Short mmCIF file of N, CA, C and O in Angstrom, two decimals:
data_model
loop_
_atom_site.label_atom_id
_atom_site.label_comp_id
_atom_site.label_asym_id
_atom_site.label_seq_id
_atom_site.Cartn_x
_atom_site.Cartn_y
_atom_site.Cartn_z
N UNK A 14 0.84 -1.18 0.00
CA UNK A 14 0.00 0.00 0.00
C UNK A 14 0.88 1.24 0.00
O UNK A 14 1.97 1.06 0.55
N UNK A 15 0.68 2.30 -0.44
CA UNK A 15 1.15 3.11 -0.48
C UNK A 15 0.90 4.33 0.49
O UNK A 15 -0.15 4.73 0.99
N UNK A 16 2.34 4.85 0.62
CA UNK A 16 2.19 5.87 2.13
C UNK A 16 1.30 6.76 2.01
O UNK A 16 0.68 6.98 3.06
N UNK A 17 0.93 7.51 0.92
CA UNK A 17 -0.58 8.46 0.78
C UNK A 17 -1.49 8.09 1.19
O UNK A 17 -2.16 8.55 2.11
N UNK A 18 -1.75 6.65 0.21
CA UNK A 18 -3.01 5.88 0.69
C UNK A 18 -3.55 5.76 2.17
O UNK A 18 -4.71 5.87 2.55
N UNK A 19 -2.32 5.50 2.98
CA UNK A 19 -2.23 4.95 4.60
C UNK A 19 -2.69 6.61 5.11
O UNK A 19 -3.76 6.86 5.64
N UNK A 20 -1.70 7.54 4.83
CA UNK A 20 -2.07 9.01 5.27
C UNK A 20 -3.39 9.71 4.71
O UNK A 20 -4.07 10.60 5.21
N UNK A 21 -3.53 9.05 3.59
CA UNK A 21 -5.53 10.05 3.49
C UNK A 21 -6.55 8.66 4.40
O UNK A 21 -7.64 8.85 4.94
N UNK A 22 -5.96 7.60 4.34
CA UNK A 22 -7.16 6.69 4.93
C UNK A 22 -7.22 7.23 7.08
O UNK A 22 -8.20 7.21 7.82
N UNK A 23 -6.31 7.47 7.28
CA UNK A 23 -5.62 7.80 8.81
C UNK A 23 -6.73 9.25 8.69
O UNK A 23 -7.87 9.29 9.14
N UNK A 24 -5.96 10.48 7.89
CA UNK A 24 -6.68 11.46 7.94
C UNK A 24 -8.29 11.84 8.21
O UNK A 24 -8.74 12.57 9.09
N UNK A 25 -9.14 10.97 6.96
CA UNK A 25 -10.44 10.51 6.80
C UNK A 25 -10.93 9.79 7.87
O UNK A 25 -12.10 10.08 8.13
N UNK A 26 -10.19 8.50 8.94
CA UNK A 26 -10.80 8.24 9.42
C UNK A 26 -10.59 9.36 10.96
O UNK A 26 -11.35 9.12 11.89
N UNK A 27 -9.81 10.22 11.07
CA UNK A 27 -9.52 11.16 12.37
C UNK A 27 -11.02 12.13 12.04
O UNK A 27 -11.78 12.63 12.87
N UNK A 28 -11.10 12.16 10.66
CA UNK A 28 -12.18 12.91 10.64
C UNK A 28 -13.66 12.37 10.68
O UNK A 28 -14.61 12.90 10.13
N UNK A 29 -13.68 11.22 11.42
CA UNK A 29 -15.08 10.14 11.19
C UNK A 29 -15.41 9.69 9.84
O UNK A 29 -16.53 9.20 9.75
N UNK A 30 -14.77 9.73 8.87
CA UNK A 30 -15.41 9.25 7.71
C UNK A 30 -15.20 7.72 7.72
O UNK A 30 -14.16 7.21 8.13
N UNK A 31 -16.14 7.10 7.29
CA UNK A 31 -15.83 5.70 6.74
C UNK A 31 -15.38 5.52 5.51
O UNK A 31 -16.15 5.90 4.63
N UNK A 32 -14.35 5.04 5.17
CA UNK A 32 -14.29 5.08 3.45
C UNK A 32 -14.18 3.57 3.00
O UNK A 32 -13.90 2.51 3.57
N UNK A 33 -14.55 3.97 1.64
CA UNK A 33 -14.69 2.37 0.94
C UNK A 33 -13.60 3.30 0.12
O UNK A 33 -13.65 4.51 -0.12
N UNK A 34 -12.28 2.03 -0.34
CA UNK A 34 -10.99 2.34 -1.19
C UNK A 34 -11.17 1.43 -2.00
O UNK A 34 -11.47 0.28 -1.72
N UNK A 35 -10.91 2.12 -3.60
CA UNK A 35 -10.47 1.52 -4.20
C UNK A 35 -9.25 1.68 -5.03
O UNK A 35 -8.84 2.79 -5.36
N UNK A 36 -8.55 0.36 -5.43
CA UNK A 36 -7.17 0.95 -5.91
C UNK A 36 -6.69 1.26 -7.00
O UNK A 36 -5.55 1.16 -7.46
N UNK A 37 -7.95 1.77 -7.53
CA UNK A 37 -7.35 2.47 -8.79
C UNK A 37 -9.00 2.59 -9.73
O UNK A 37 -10.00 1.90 -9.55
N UNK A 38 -8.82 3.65 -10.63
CA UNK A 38 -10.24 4.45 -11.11
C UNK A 38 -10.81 3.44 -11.50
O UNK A 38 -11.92 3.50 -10.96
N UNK A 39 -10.73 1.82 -12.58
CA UNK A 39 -11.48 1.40 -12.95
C UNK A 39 -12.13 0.55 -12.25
O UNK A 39 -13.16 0.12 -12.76
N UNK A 40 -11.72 0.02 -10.78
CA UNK A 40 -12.28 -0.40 -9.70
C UNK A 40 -13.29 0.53 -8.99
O UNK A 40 -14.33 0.14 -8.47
N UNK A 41 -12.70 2.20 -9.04
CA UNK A 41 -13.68 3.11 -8.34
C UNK A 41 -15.08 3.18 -9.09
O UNK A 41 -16.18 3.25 -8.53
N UNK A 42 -14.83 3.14 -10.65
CA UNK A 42 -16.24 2.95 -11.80
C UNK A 42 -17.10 1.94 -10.91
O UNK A 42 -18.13 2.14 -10.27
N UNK A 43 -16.09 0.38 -11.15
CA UNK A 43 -17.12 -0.61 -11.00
C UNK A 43 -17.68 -0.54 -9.88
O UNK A 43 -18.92 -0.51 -9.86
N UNK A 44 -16.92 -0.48 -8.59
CA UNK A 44 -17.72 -0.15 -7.36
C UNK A 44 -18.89 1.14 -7.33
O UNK A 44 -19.60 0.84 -6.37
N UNK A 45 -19.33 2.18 -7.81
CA UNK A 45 -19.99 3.26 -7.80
C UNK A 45 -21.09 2.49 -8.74
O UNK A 45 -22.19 2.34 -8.20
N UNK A 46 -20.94 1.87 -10.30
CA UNK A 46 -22.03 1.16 -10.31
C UNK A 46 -22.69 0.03 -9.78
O UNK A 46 -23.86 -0.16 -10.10
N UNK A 47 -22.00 -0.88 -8.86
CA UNK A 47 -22.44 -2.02 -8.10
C UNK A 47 -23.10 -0.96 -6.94
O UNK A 47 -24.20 -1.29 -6.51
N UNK A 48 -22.61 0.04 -6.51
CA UNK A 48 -23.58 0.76 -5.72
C UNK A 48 -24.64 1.44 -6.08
O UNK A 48 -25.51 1.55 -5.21
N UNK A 49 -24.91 2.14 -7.52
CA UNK A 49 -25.92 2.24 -8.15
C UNK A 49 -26.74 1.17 -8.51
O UNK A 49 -27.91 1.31 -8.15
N UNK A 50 -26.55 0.41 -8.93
CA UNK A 50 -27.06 -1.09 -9.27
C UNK A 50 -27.97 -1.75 -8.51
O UNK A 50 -28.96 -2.43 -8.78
N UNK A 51 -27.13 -1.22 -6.89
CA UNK A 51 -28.64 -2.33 -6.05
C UNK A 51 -28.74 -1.38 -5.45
O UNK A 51 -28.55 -1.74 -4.28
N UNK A 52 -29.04 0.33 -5.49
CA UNK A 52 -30.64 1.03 -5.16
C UNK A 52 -29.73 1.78 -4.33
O UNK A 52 -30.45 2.44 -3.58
N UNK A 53 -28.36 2.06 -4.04
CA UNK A 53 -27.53 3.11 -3.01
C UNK A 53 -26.80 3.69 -3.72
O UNK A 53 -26.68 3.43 -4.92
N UNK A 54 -26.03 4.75 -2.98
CA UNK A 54 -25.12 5.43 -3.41
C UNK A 54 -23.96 5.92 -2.32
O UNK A 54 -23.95 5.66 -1.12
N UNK A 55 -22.81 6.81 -3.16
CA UNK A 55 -22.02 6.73 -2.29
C UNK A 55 -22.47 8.30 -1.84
O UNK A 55 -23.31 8.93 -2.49
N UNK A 56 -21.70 8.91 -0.50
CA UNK A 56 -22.20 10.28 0.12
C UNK A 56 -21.36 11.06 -0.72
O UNK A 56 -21.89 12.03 -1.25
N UNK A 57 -20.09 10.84 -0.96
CA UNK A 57 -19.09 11.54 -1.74
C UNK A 57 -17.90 10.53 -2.49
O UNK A 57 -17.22 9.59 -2.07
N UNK A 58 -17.98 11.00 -3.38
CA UNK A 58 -16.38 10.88 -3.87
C UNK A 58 -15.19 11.27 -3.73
O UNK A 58 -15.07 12.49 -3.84
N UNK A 59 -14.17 10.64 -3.51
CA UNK A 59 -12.74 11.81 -3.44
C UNK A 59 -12.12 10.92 -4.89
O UNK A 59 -12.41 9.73 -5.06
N UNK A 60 -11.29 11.65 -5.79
CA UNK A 60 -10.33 10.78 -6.86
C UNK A 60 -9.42 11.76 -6.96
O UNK A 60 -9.51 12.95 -6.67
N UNK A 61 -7.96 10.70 -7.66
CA UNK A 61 -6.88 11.48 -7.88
C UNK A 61 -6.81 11.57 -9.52
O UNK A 61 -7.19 10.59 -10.16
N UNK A 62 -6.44 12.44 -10.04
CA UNK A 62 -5.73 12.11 -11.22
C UNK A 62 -4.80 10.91 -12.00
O UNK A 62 -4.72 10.33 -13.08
N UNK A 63 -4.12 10.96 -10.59
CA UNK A 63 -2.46 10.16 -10.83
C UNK A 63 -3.43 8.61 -10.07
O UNK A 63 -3.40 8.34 -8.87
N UNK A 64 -4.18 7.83 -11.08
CA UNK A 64 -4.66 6.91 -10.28
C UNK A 64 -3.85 5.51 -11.30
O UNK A 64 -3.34 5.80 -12.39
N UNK A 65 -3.83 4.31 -10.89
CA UNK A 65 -3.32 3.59 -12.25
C UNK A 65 -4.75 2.68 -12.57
O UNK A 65 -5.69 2.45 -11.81
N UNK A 66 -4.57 2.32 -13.84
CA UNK A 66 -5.65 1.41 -14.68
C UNK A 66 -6.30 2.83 -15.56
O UNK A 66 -6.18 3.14 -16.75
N UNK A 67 -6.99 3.49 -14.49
CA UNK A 67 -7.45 4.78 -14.87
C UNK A 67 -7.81 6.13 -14.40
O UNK A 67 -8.48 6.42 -13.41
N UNK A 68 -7.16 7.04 -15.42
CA UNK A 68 -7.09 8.51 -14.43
C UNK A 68 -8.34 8.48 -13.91
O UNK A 68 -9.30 7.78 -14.21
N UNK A 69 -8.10 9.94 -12.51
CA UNK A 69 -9.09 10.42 -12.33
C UNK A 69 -10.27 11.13 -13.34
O UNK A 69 -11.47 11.19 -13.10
N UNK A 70 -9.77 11.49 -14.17
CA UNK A 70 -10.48 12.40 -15.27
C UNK A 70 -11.88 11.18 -15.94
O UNK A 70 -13.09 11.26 -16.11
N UNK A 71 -11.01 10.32 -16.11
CA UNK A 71 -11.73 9.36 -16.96
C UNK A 71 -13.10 8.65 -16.09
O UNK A 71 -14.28 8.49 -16.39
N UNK A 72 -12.04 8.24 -14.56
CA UNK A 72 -12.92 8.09 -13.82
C UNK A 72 -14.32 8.72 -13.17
O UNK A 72 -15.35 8.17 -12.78
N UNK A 73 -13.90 10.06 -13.24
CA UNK A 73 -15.06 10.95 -13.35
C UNK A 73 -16.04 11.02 -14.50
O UNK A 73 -17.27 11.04 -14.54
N UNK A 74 -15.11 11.05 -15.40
CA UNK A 74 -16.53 11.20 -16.50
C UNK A 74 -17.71 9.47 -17.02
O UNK A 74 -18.81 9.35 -17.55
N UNK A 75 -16.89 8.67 -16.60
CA UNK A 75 -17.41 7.24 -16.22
C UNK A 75 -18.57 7.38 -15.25
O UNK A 75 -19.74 7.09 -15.51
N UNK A 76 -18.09 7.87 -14.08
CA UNK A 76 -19.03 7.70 -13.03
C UNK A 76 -20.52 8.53 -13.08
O UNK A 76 -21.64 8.24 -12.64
N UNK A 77 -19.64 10.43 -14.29
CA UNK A 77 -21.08 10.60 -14.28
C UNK A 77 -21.98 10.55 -15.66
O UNK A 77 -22.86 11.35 -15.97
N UNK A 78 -21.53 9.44 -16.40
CA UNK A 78 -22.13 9.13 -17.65
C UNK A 78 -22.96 8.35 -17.11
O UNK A 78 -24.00 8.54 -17.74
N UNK A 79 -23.25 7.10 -15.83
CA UNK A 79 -23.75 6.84 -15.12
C UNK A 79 -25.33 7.45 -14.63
O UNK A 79 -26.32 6.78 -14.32
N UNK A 80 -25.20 9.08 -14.70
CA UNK A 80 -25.96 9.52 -14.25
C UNK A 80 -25.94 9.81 -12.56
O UNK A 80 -26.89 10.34 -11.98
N UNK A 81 -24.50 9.29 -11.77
CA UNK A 81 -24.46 9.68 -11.33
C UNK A 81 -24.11 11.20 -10.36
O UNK A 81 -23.10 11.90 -10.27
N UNK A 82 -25.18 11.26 -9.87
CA UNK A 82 -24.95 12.81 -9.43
C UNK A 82 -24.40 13.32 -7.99
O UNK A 82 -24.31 14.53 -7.75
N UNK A 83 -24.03 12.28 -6.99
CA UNK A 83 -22.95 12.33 -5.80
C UNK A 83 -21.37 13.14 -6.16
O UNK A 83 -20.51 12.95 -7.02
N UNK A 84 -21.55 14.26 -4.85
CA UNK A 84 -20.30 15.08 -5.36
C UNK A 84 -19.00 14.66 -5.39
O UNK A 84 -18.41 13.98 -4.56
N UNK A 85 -18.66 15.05 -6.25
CA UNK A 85 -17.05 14.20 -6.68
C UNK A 85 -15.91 15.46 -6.12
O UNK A 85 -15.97 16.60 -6.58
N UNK A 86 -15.20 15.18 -5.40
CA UNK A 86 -13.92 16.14 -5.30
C UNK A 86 -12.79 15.48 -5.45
O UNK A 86 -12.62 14.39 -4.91
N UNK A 87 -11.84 16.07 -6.22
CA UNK A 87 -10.63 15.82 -6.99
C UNK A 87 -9.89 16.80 -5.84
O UNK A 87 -10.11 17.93 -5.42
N UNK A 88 -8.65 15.47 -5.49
CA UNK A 88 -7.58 15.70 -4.54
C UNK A 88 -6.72 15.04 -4.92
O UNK A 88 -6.67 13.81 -4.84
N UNK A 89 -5.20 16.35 -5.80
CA UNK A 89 -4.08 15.85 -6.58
C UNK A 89 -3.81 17.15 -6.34
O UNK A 89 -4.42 18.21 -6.29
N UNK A 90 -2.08 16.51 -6.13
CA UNK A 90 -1.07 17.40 -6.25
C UNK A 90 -0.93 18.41 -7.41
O UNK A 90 -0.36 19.50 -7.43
N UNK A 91 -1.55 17.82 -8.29
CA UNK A 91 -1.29 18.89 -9.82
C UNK A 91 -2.78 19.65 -10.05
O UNK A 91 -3.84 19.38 -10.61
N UNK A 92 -2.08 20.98 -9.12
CA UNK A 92 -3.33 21.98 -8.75
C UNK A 92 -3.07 23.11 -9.82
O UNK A 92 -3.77 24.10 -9.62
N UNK A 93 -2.44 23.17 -10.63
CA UNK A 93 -2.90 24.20 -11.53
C UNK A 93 -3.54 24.63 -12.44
O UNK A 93 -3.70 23.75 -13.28
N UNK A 94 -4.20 25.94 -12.85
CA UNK A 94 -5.48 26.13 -13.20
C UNK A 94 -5.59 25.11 -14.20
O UNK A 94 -6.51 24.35 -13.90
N UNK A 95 -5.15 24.87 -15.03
CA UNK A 95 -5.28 23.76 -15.95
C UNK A 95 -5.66 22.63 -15.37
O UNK A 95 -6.74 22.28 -15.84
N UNK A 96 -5.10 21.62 -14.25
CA UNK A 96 -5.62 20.84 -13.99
C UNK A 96 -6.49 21.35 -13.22
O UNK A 96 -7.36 20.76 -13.87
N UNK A 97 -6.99 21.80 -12.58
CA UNK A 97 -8.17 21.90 -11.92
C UNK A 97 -9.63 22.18 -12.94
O UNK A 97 -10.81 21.95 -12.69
N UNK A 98 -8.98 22.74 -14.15
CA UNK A 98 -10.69 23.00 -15.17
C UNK A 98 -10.15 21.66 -15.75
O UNK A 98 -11.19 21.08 -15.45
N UNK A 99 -9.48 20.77 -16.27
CA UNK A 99 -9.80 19.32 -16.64
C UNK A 99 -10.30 18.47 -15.78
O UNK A 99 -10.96 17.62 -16.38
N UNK A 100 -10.28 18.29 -14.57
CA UNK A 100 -11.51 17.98 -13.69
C UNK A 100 -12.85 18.68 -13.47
O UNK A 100 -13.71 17.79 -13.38
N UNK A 101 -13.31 19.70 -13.36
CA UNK A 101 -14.44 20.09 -14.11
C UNK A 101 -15.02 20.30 -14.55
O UNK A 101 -16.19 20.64 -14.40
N UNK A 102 -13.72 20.08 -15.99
CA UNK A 102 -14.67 19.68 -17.13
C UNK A 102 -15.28 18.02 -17.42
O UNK A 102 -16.05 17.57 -18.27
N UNK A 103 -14.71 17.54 -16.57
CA UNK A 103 -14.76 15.44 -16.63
C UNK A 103 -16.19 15.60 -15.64
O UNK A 103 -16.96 14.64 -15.67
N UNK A 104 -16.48 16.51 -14.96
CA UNK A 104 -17.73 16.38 -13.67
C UNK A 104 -17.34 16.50 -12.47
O UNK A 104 -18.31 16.46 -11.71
N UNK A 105 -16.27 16.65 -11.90
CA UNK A 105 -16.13 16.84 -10.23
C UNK A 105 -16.52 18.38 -9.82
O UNK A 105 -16.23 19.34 -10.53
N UNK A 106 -17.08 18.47 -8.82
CA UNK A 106 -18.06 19.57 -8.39
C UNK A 106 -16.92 20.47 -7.73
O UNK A 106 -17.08 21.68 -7.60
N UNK A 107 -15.51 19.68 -7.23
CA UNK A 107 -14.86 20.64 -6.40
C UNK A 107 -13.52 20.27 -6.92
O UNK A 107 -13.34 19.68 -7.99
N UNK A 108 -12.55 20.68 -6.05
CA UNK A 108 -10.88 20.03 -6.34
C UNK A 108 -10.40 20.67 -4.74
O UNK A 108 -11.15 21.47 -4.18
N UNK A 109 -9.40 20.34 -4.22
CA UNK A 109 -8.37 20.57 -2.90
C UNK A 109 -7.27 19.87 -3.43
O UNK A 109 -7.26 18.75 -3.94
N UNK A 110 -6.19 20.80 -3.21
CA UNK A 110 -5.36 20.50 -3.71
C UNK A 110 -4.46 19.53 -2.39
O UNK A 110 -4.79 19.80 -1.24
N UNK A 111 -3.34 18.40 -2.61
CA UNK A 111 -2.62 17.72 -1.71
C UNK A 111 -1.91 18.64 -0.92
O UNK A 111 -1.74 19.79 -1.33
N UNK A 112 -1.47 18.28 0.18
CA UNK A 112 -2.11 17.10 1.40
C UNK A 112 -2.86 17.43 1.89
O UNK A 112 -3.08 18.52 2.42
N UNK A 113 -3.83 15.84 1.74
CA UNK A 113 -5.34 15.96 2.32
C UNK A 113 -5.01 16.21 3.81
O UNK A 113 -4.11 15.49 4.24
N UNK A 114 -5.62 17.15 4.75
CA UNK A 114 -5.71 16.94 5.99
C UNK A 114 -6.84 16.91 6.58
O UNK A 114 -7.81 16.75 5.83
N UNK A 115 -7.05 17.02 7.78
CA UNK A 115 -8.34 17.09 8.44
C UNK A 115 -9.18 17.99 8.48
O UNK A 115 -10.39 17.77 8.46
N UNK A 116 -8.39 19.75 8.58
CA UNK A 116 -9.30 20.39 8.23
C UNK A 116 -9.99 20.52 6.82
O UNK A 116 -11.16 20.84 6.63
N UNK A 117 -9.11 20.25 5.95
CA UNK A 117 -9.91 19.93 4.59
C UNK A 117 -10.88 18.96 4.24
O UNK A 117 -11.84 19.10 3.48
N UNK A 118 -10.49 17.91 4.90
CA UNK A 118 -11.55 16.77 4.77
C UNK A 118 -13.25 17.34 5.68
O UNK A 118 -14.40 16.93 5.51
N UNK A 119 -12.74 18.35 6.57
CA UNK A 119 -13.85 18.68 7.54
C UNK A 119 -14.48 19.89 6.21
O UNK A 119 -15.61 19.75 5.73
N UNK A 120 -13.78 20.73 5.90
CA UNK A 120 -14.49 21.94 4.83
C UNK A 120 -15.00 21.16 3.75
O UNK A 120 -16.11 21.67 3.58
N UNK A 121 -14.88 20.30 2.97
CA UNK A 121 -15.14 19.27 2.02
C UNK A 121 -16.89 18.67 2.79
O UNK A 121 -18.01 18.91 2.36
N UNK A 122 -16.43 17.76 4.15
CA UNK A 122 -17.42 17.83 4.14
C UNK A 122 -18.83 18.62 4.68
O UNK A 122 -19.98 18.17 4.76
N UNK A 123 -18.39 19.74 4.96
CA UNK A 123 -19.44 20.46 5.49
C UNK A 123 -20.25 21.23 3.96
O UNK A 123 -21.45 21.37 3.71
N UNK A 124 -18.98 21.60 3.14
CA UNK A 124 -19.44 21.99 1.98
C UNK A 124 -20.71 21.41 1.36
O UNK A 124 -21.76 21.98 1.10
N UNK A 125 -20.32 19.98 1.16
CA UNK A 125 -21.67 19.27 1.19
C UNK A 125 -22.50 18.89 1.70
O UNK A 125 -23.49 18.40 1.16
N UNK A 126 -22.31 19.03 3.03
CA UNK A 126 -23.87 19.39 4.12
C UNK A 126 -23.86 17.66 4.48
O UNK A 126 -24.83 16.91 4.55
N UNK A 127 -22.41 17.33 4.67
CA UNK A 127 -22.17 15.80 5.54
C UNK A 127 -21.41 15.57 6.67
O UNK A 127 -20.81 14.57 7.06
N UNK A 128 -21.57 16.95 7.24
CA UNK A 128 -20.36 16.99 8.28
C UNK A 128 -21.85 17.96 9.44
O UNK A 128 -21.59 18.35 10.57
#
């Protein structure tokens, strides 16, 4: 596993979140439709860009060709204006740029009215 992984899962859970991980975008697709599929959804999304199998970008626009409409926030180191409008142009509602911490994970989720 990788040391990010361990430090946003640590972070997320200091901040009460439960998270379901997956390791990489085309696992995050299939899981978001197996959760569409039998009648749930997820509260939020977080994705990176730098994901392997498949970017974040792709992964986003997968998830909301779907029709799904759960807010997606994009959290990657490559915060410049450019990357940040190629994630909303793919569908993610927000972006924070790395390292995730707690107060961000707390503004993230209050933003969306889950905190």
């Amino acid at each position: 596993m990788l040391e990010r992984q361990v430090l946003a899962r640590a972070v997320l859970r200091a901040a009460g979140v439960e998270a379901d991980e997956a390791e990489n975008g085309a696992e995050a697709v299939r899981r978001v439709r197996e959760r569409v599929g039998g009648g749930g959804a997820y509260d939020l999304i977080l994705t990176d860009k730098q994901m392997p199998v498949m970017d974040g970008h792709e992964a986003t626009r997968q998830i909301r060709a779907m029709g799904v409409t759960t807010p997606i926030v994009a959290v990657s180191s490559d915060s410049l204006p450019s990357d940040v409008q190629a994630f909303t142009a793919a569908g993610a509602d927000d972006f924070t740029p790395k390292p995730l911490t707690k107060e961000k994970v707390g503004h993230i989720l209050s933003k969306f009215g889950l905190a």
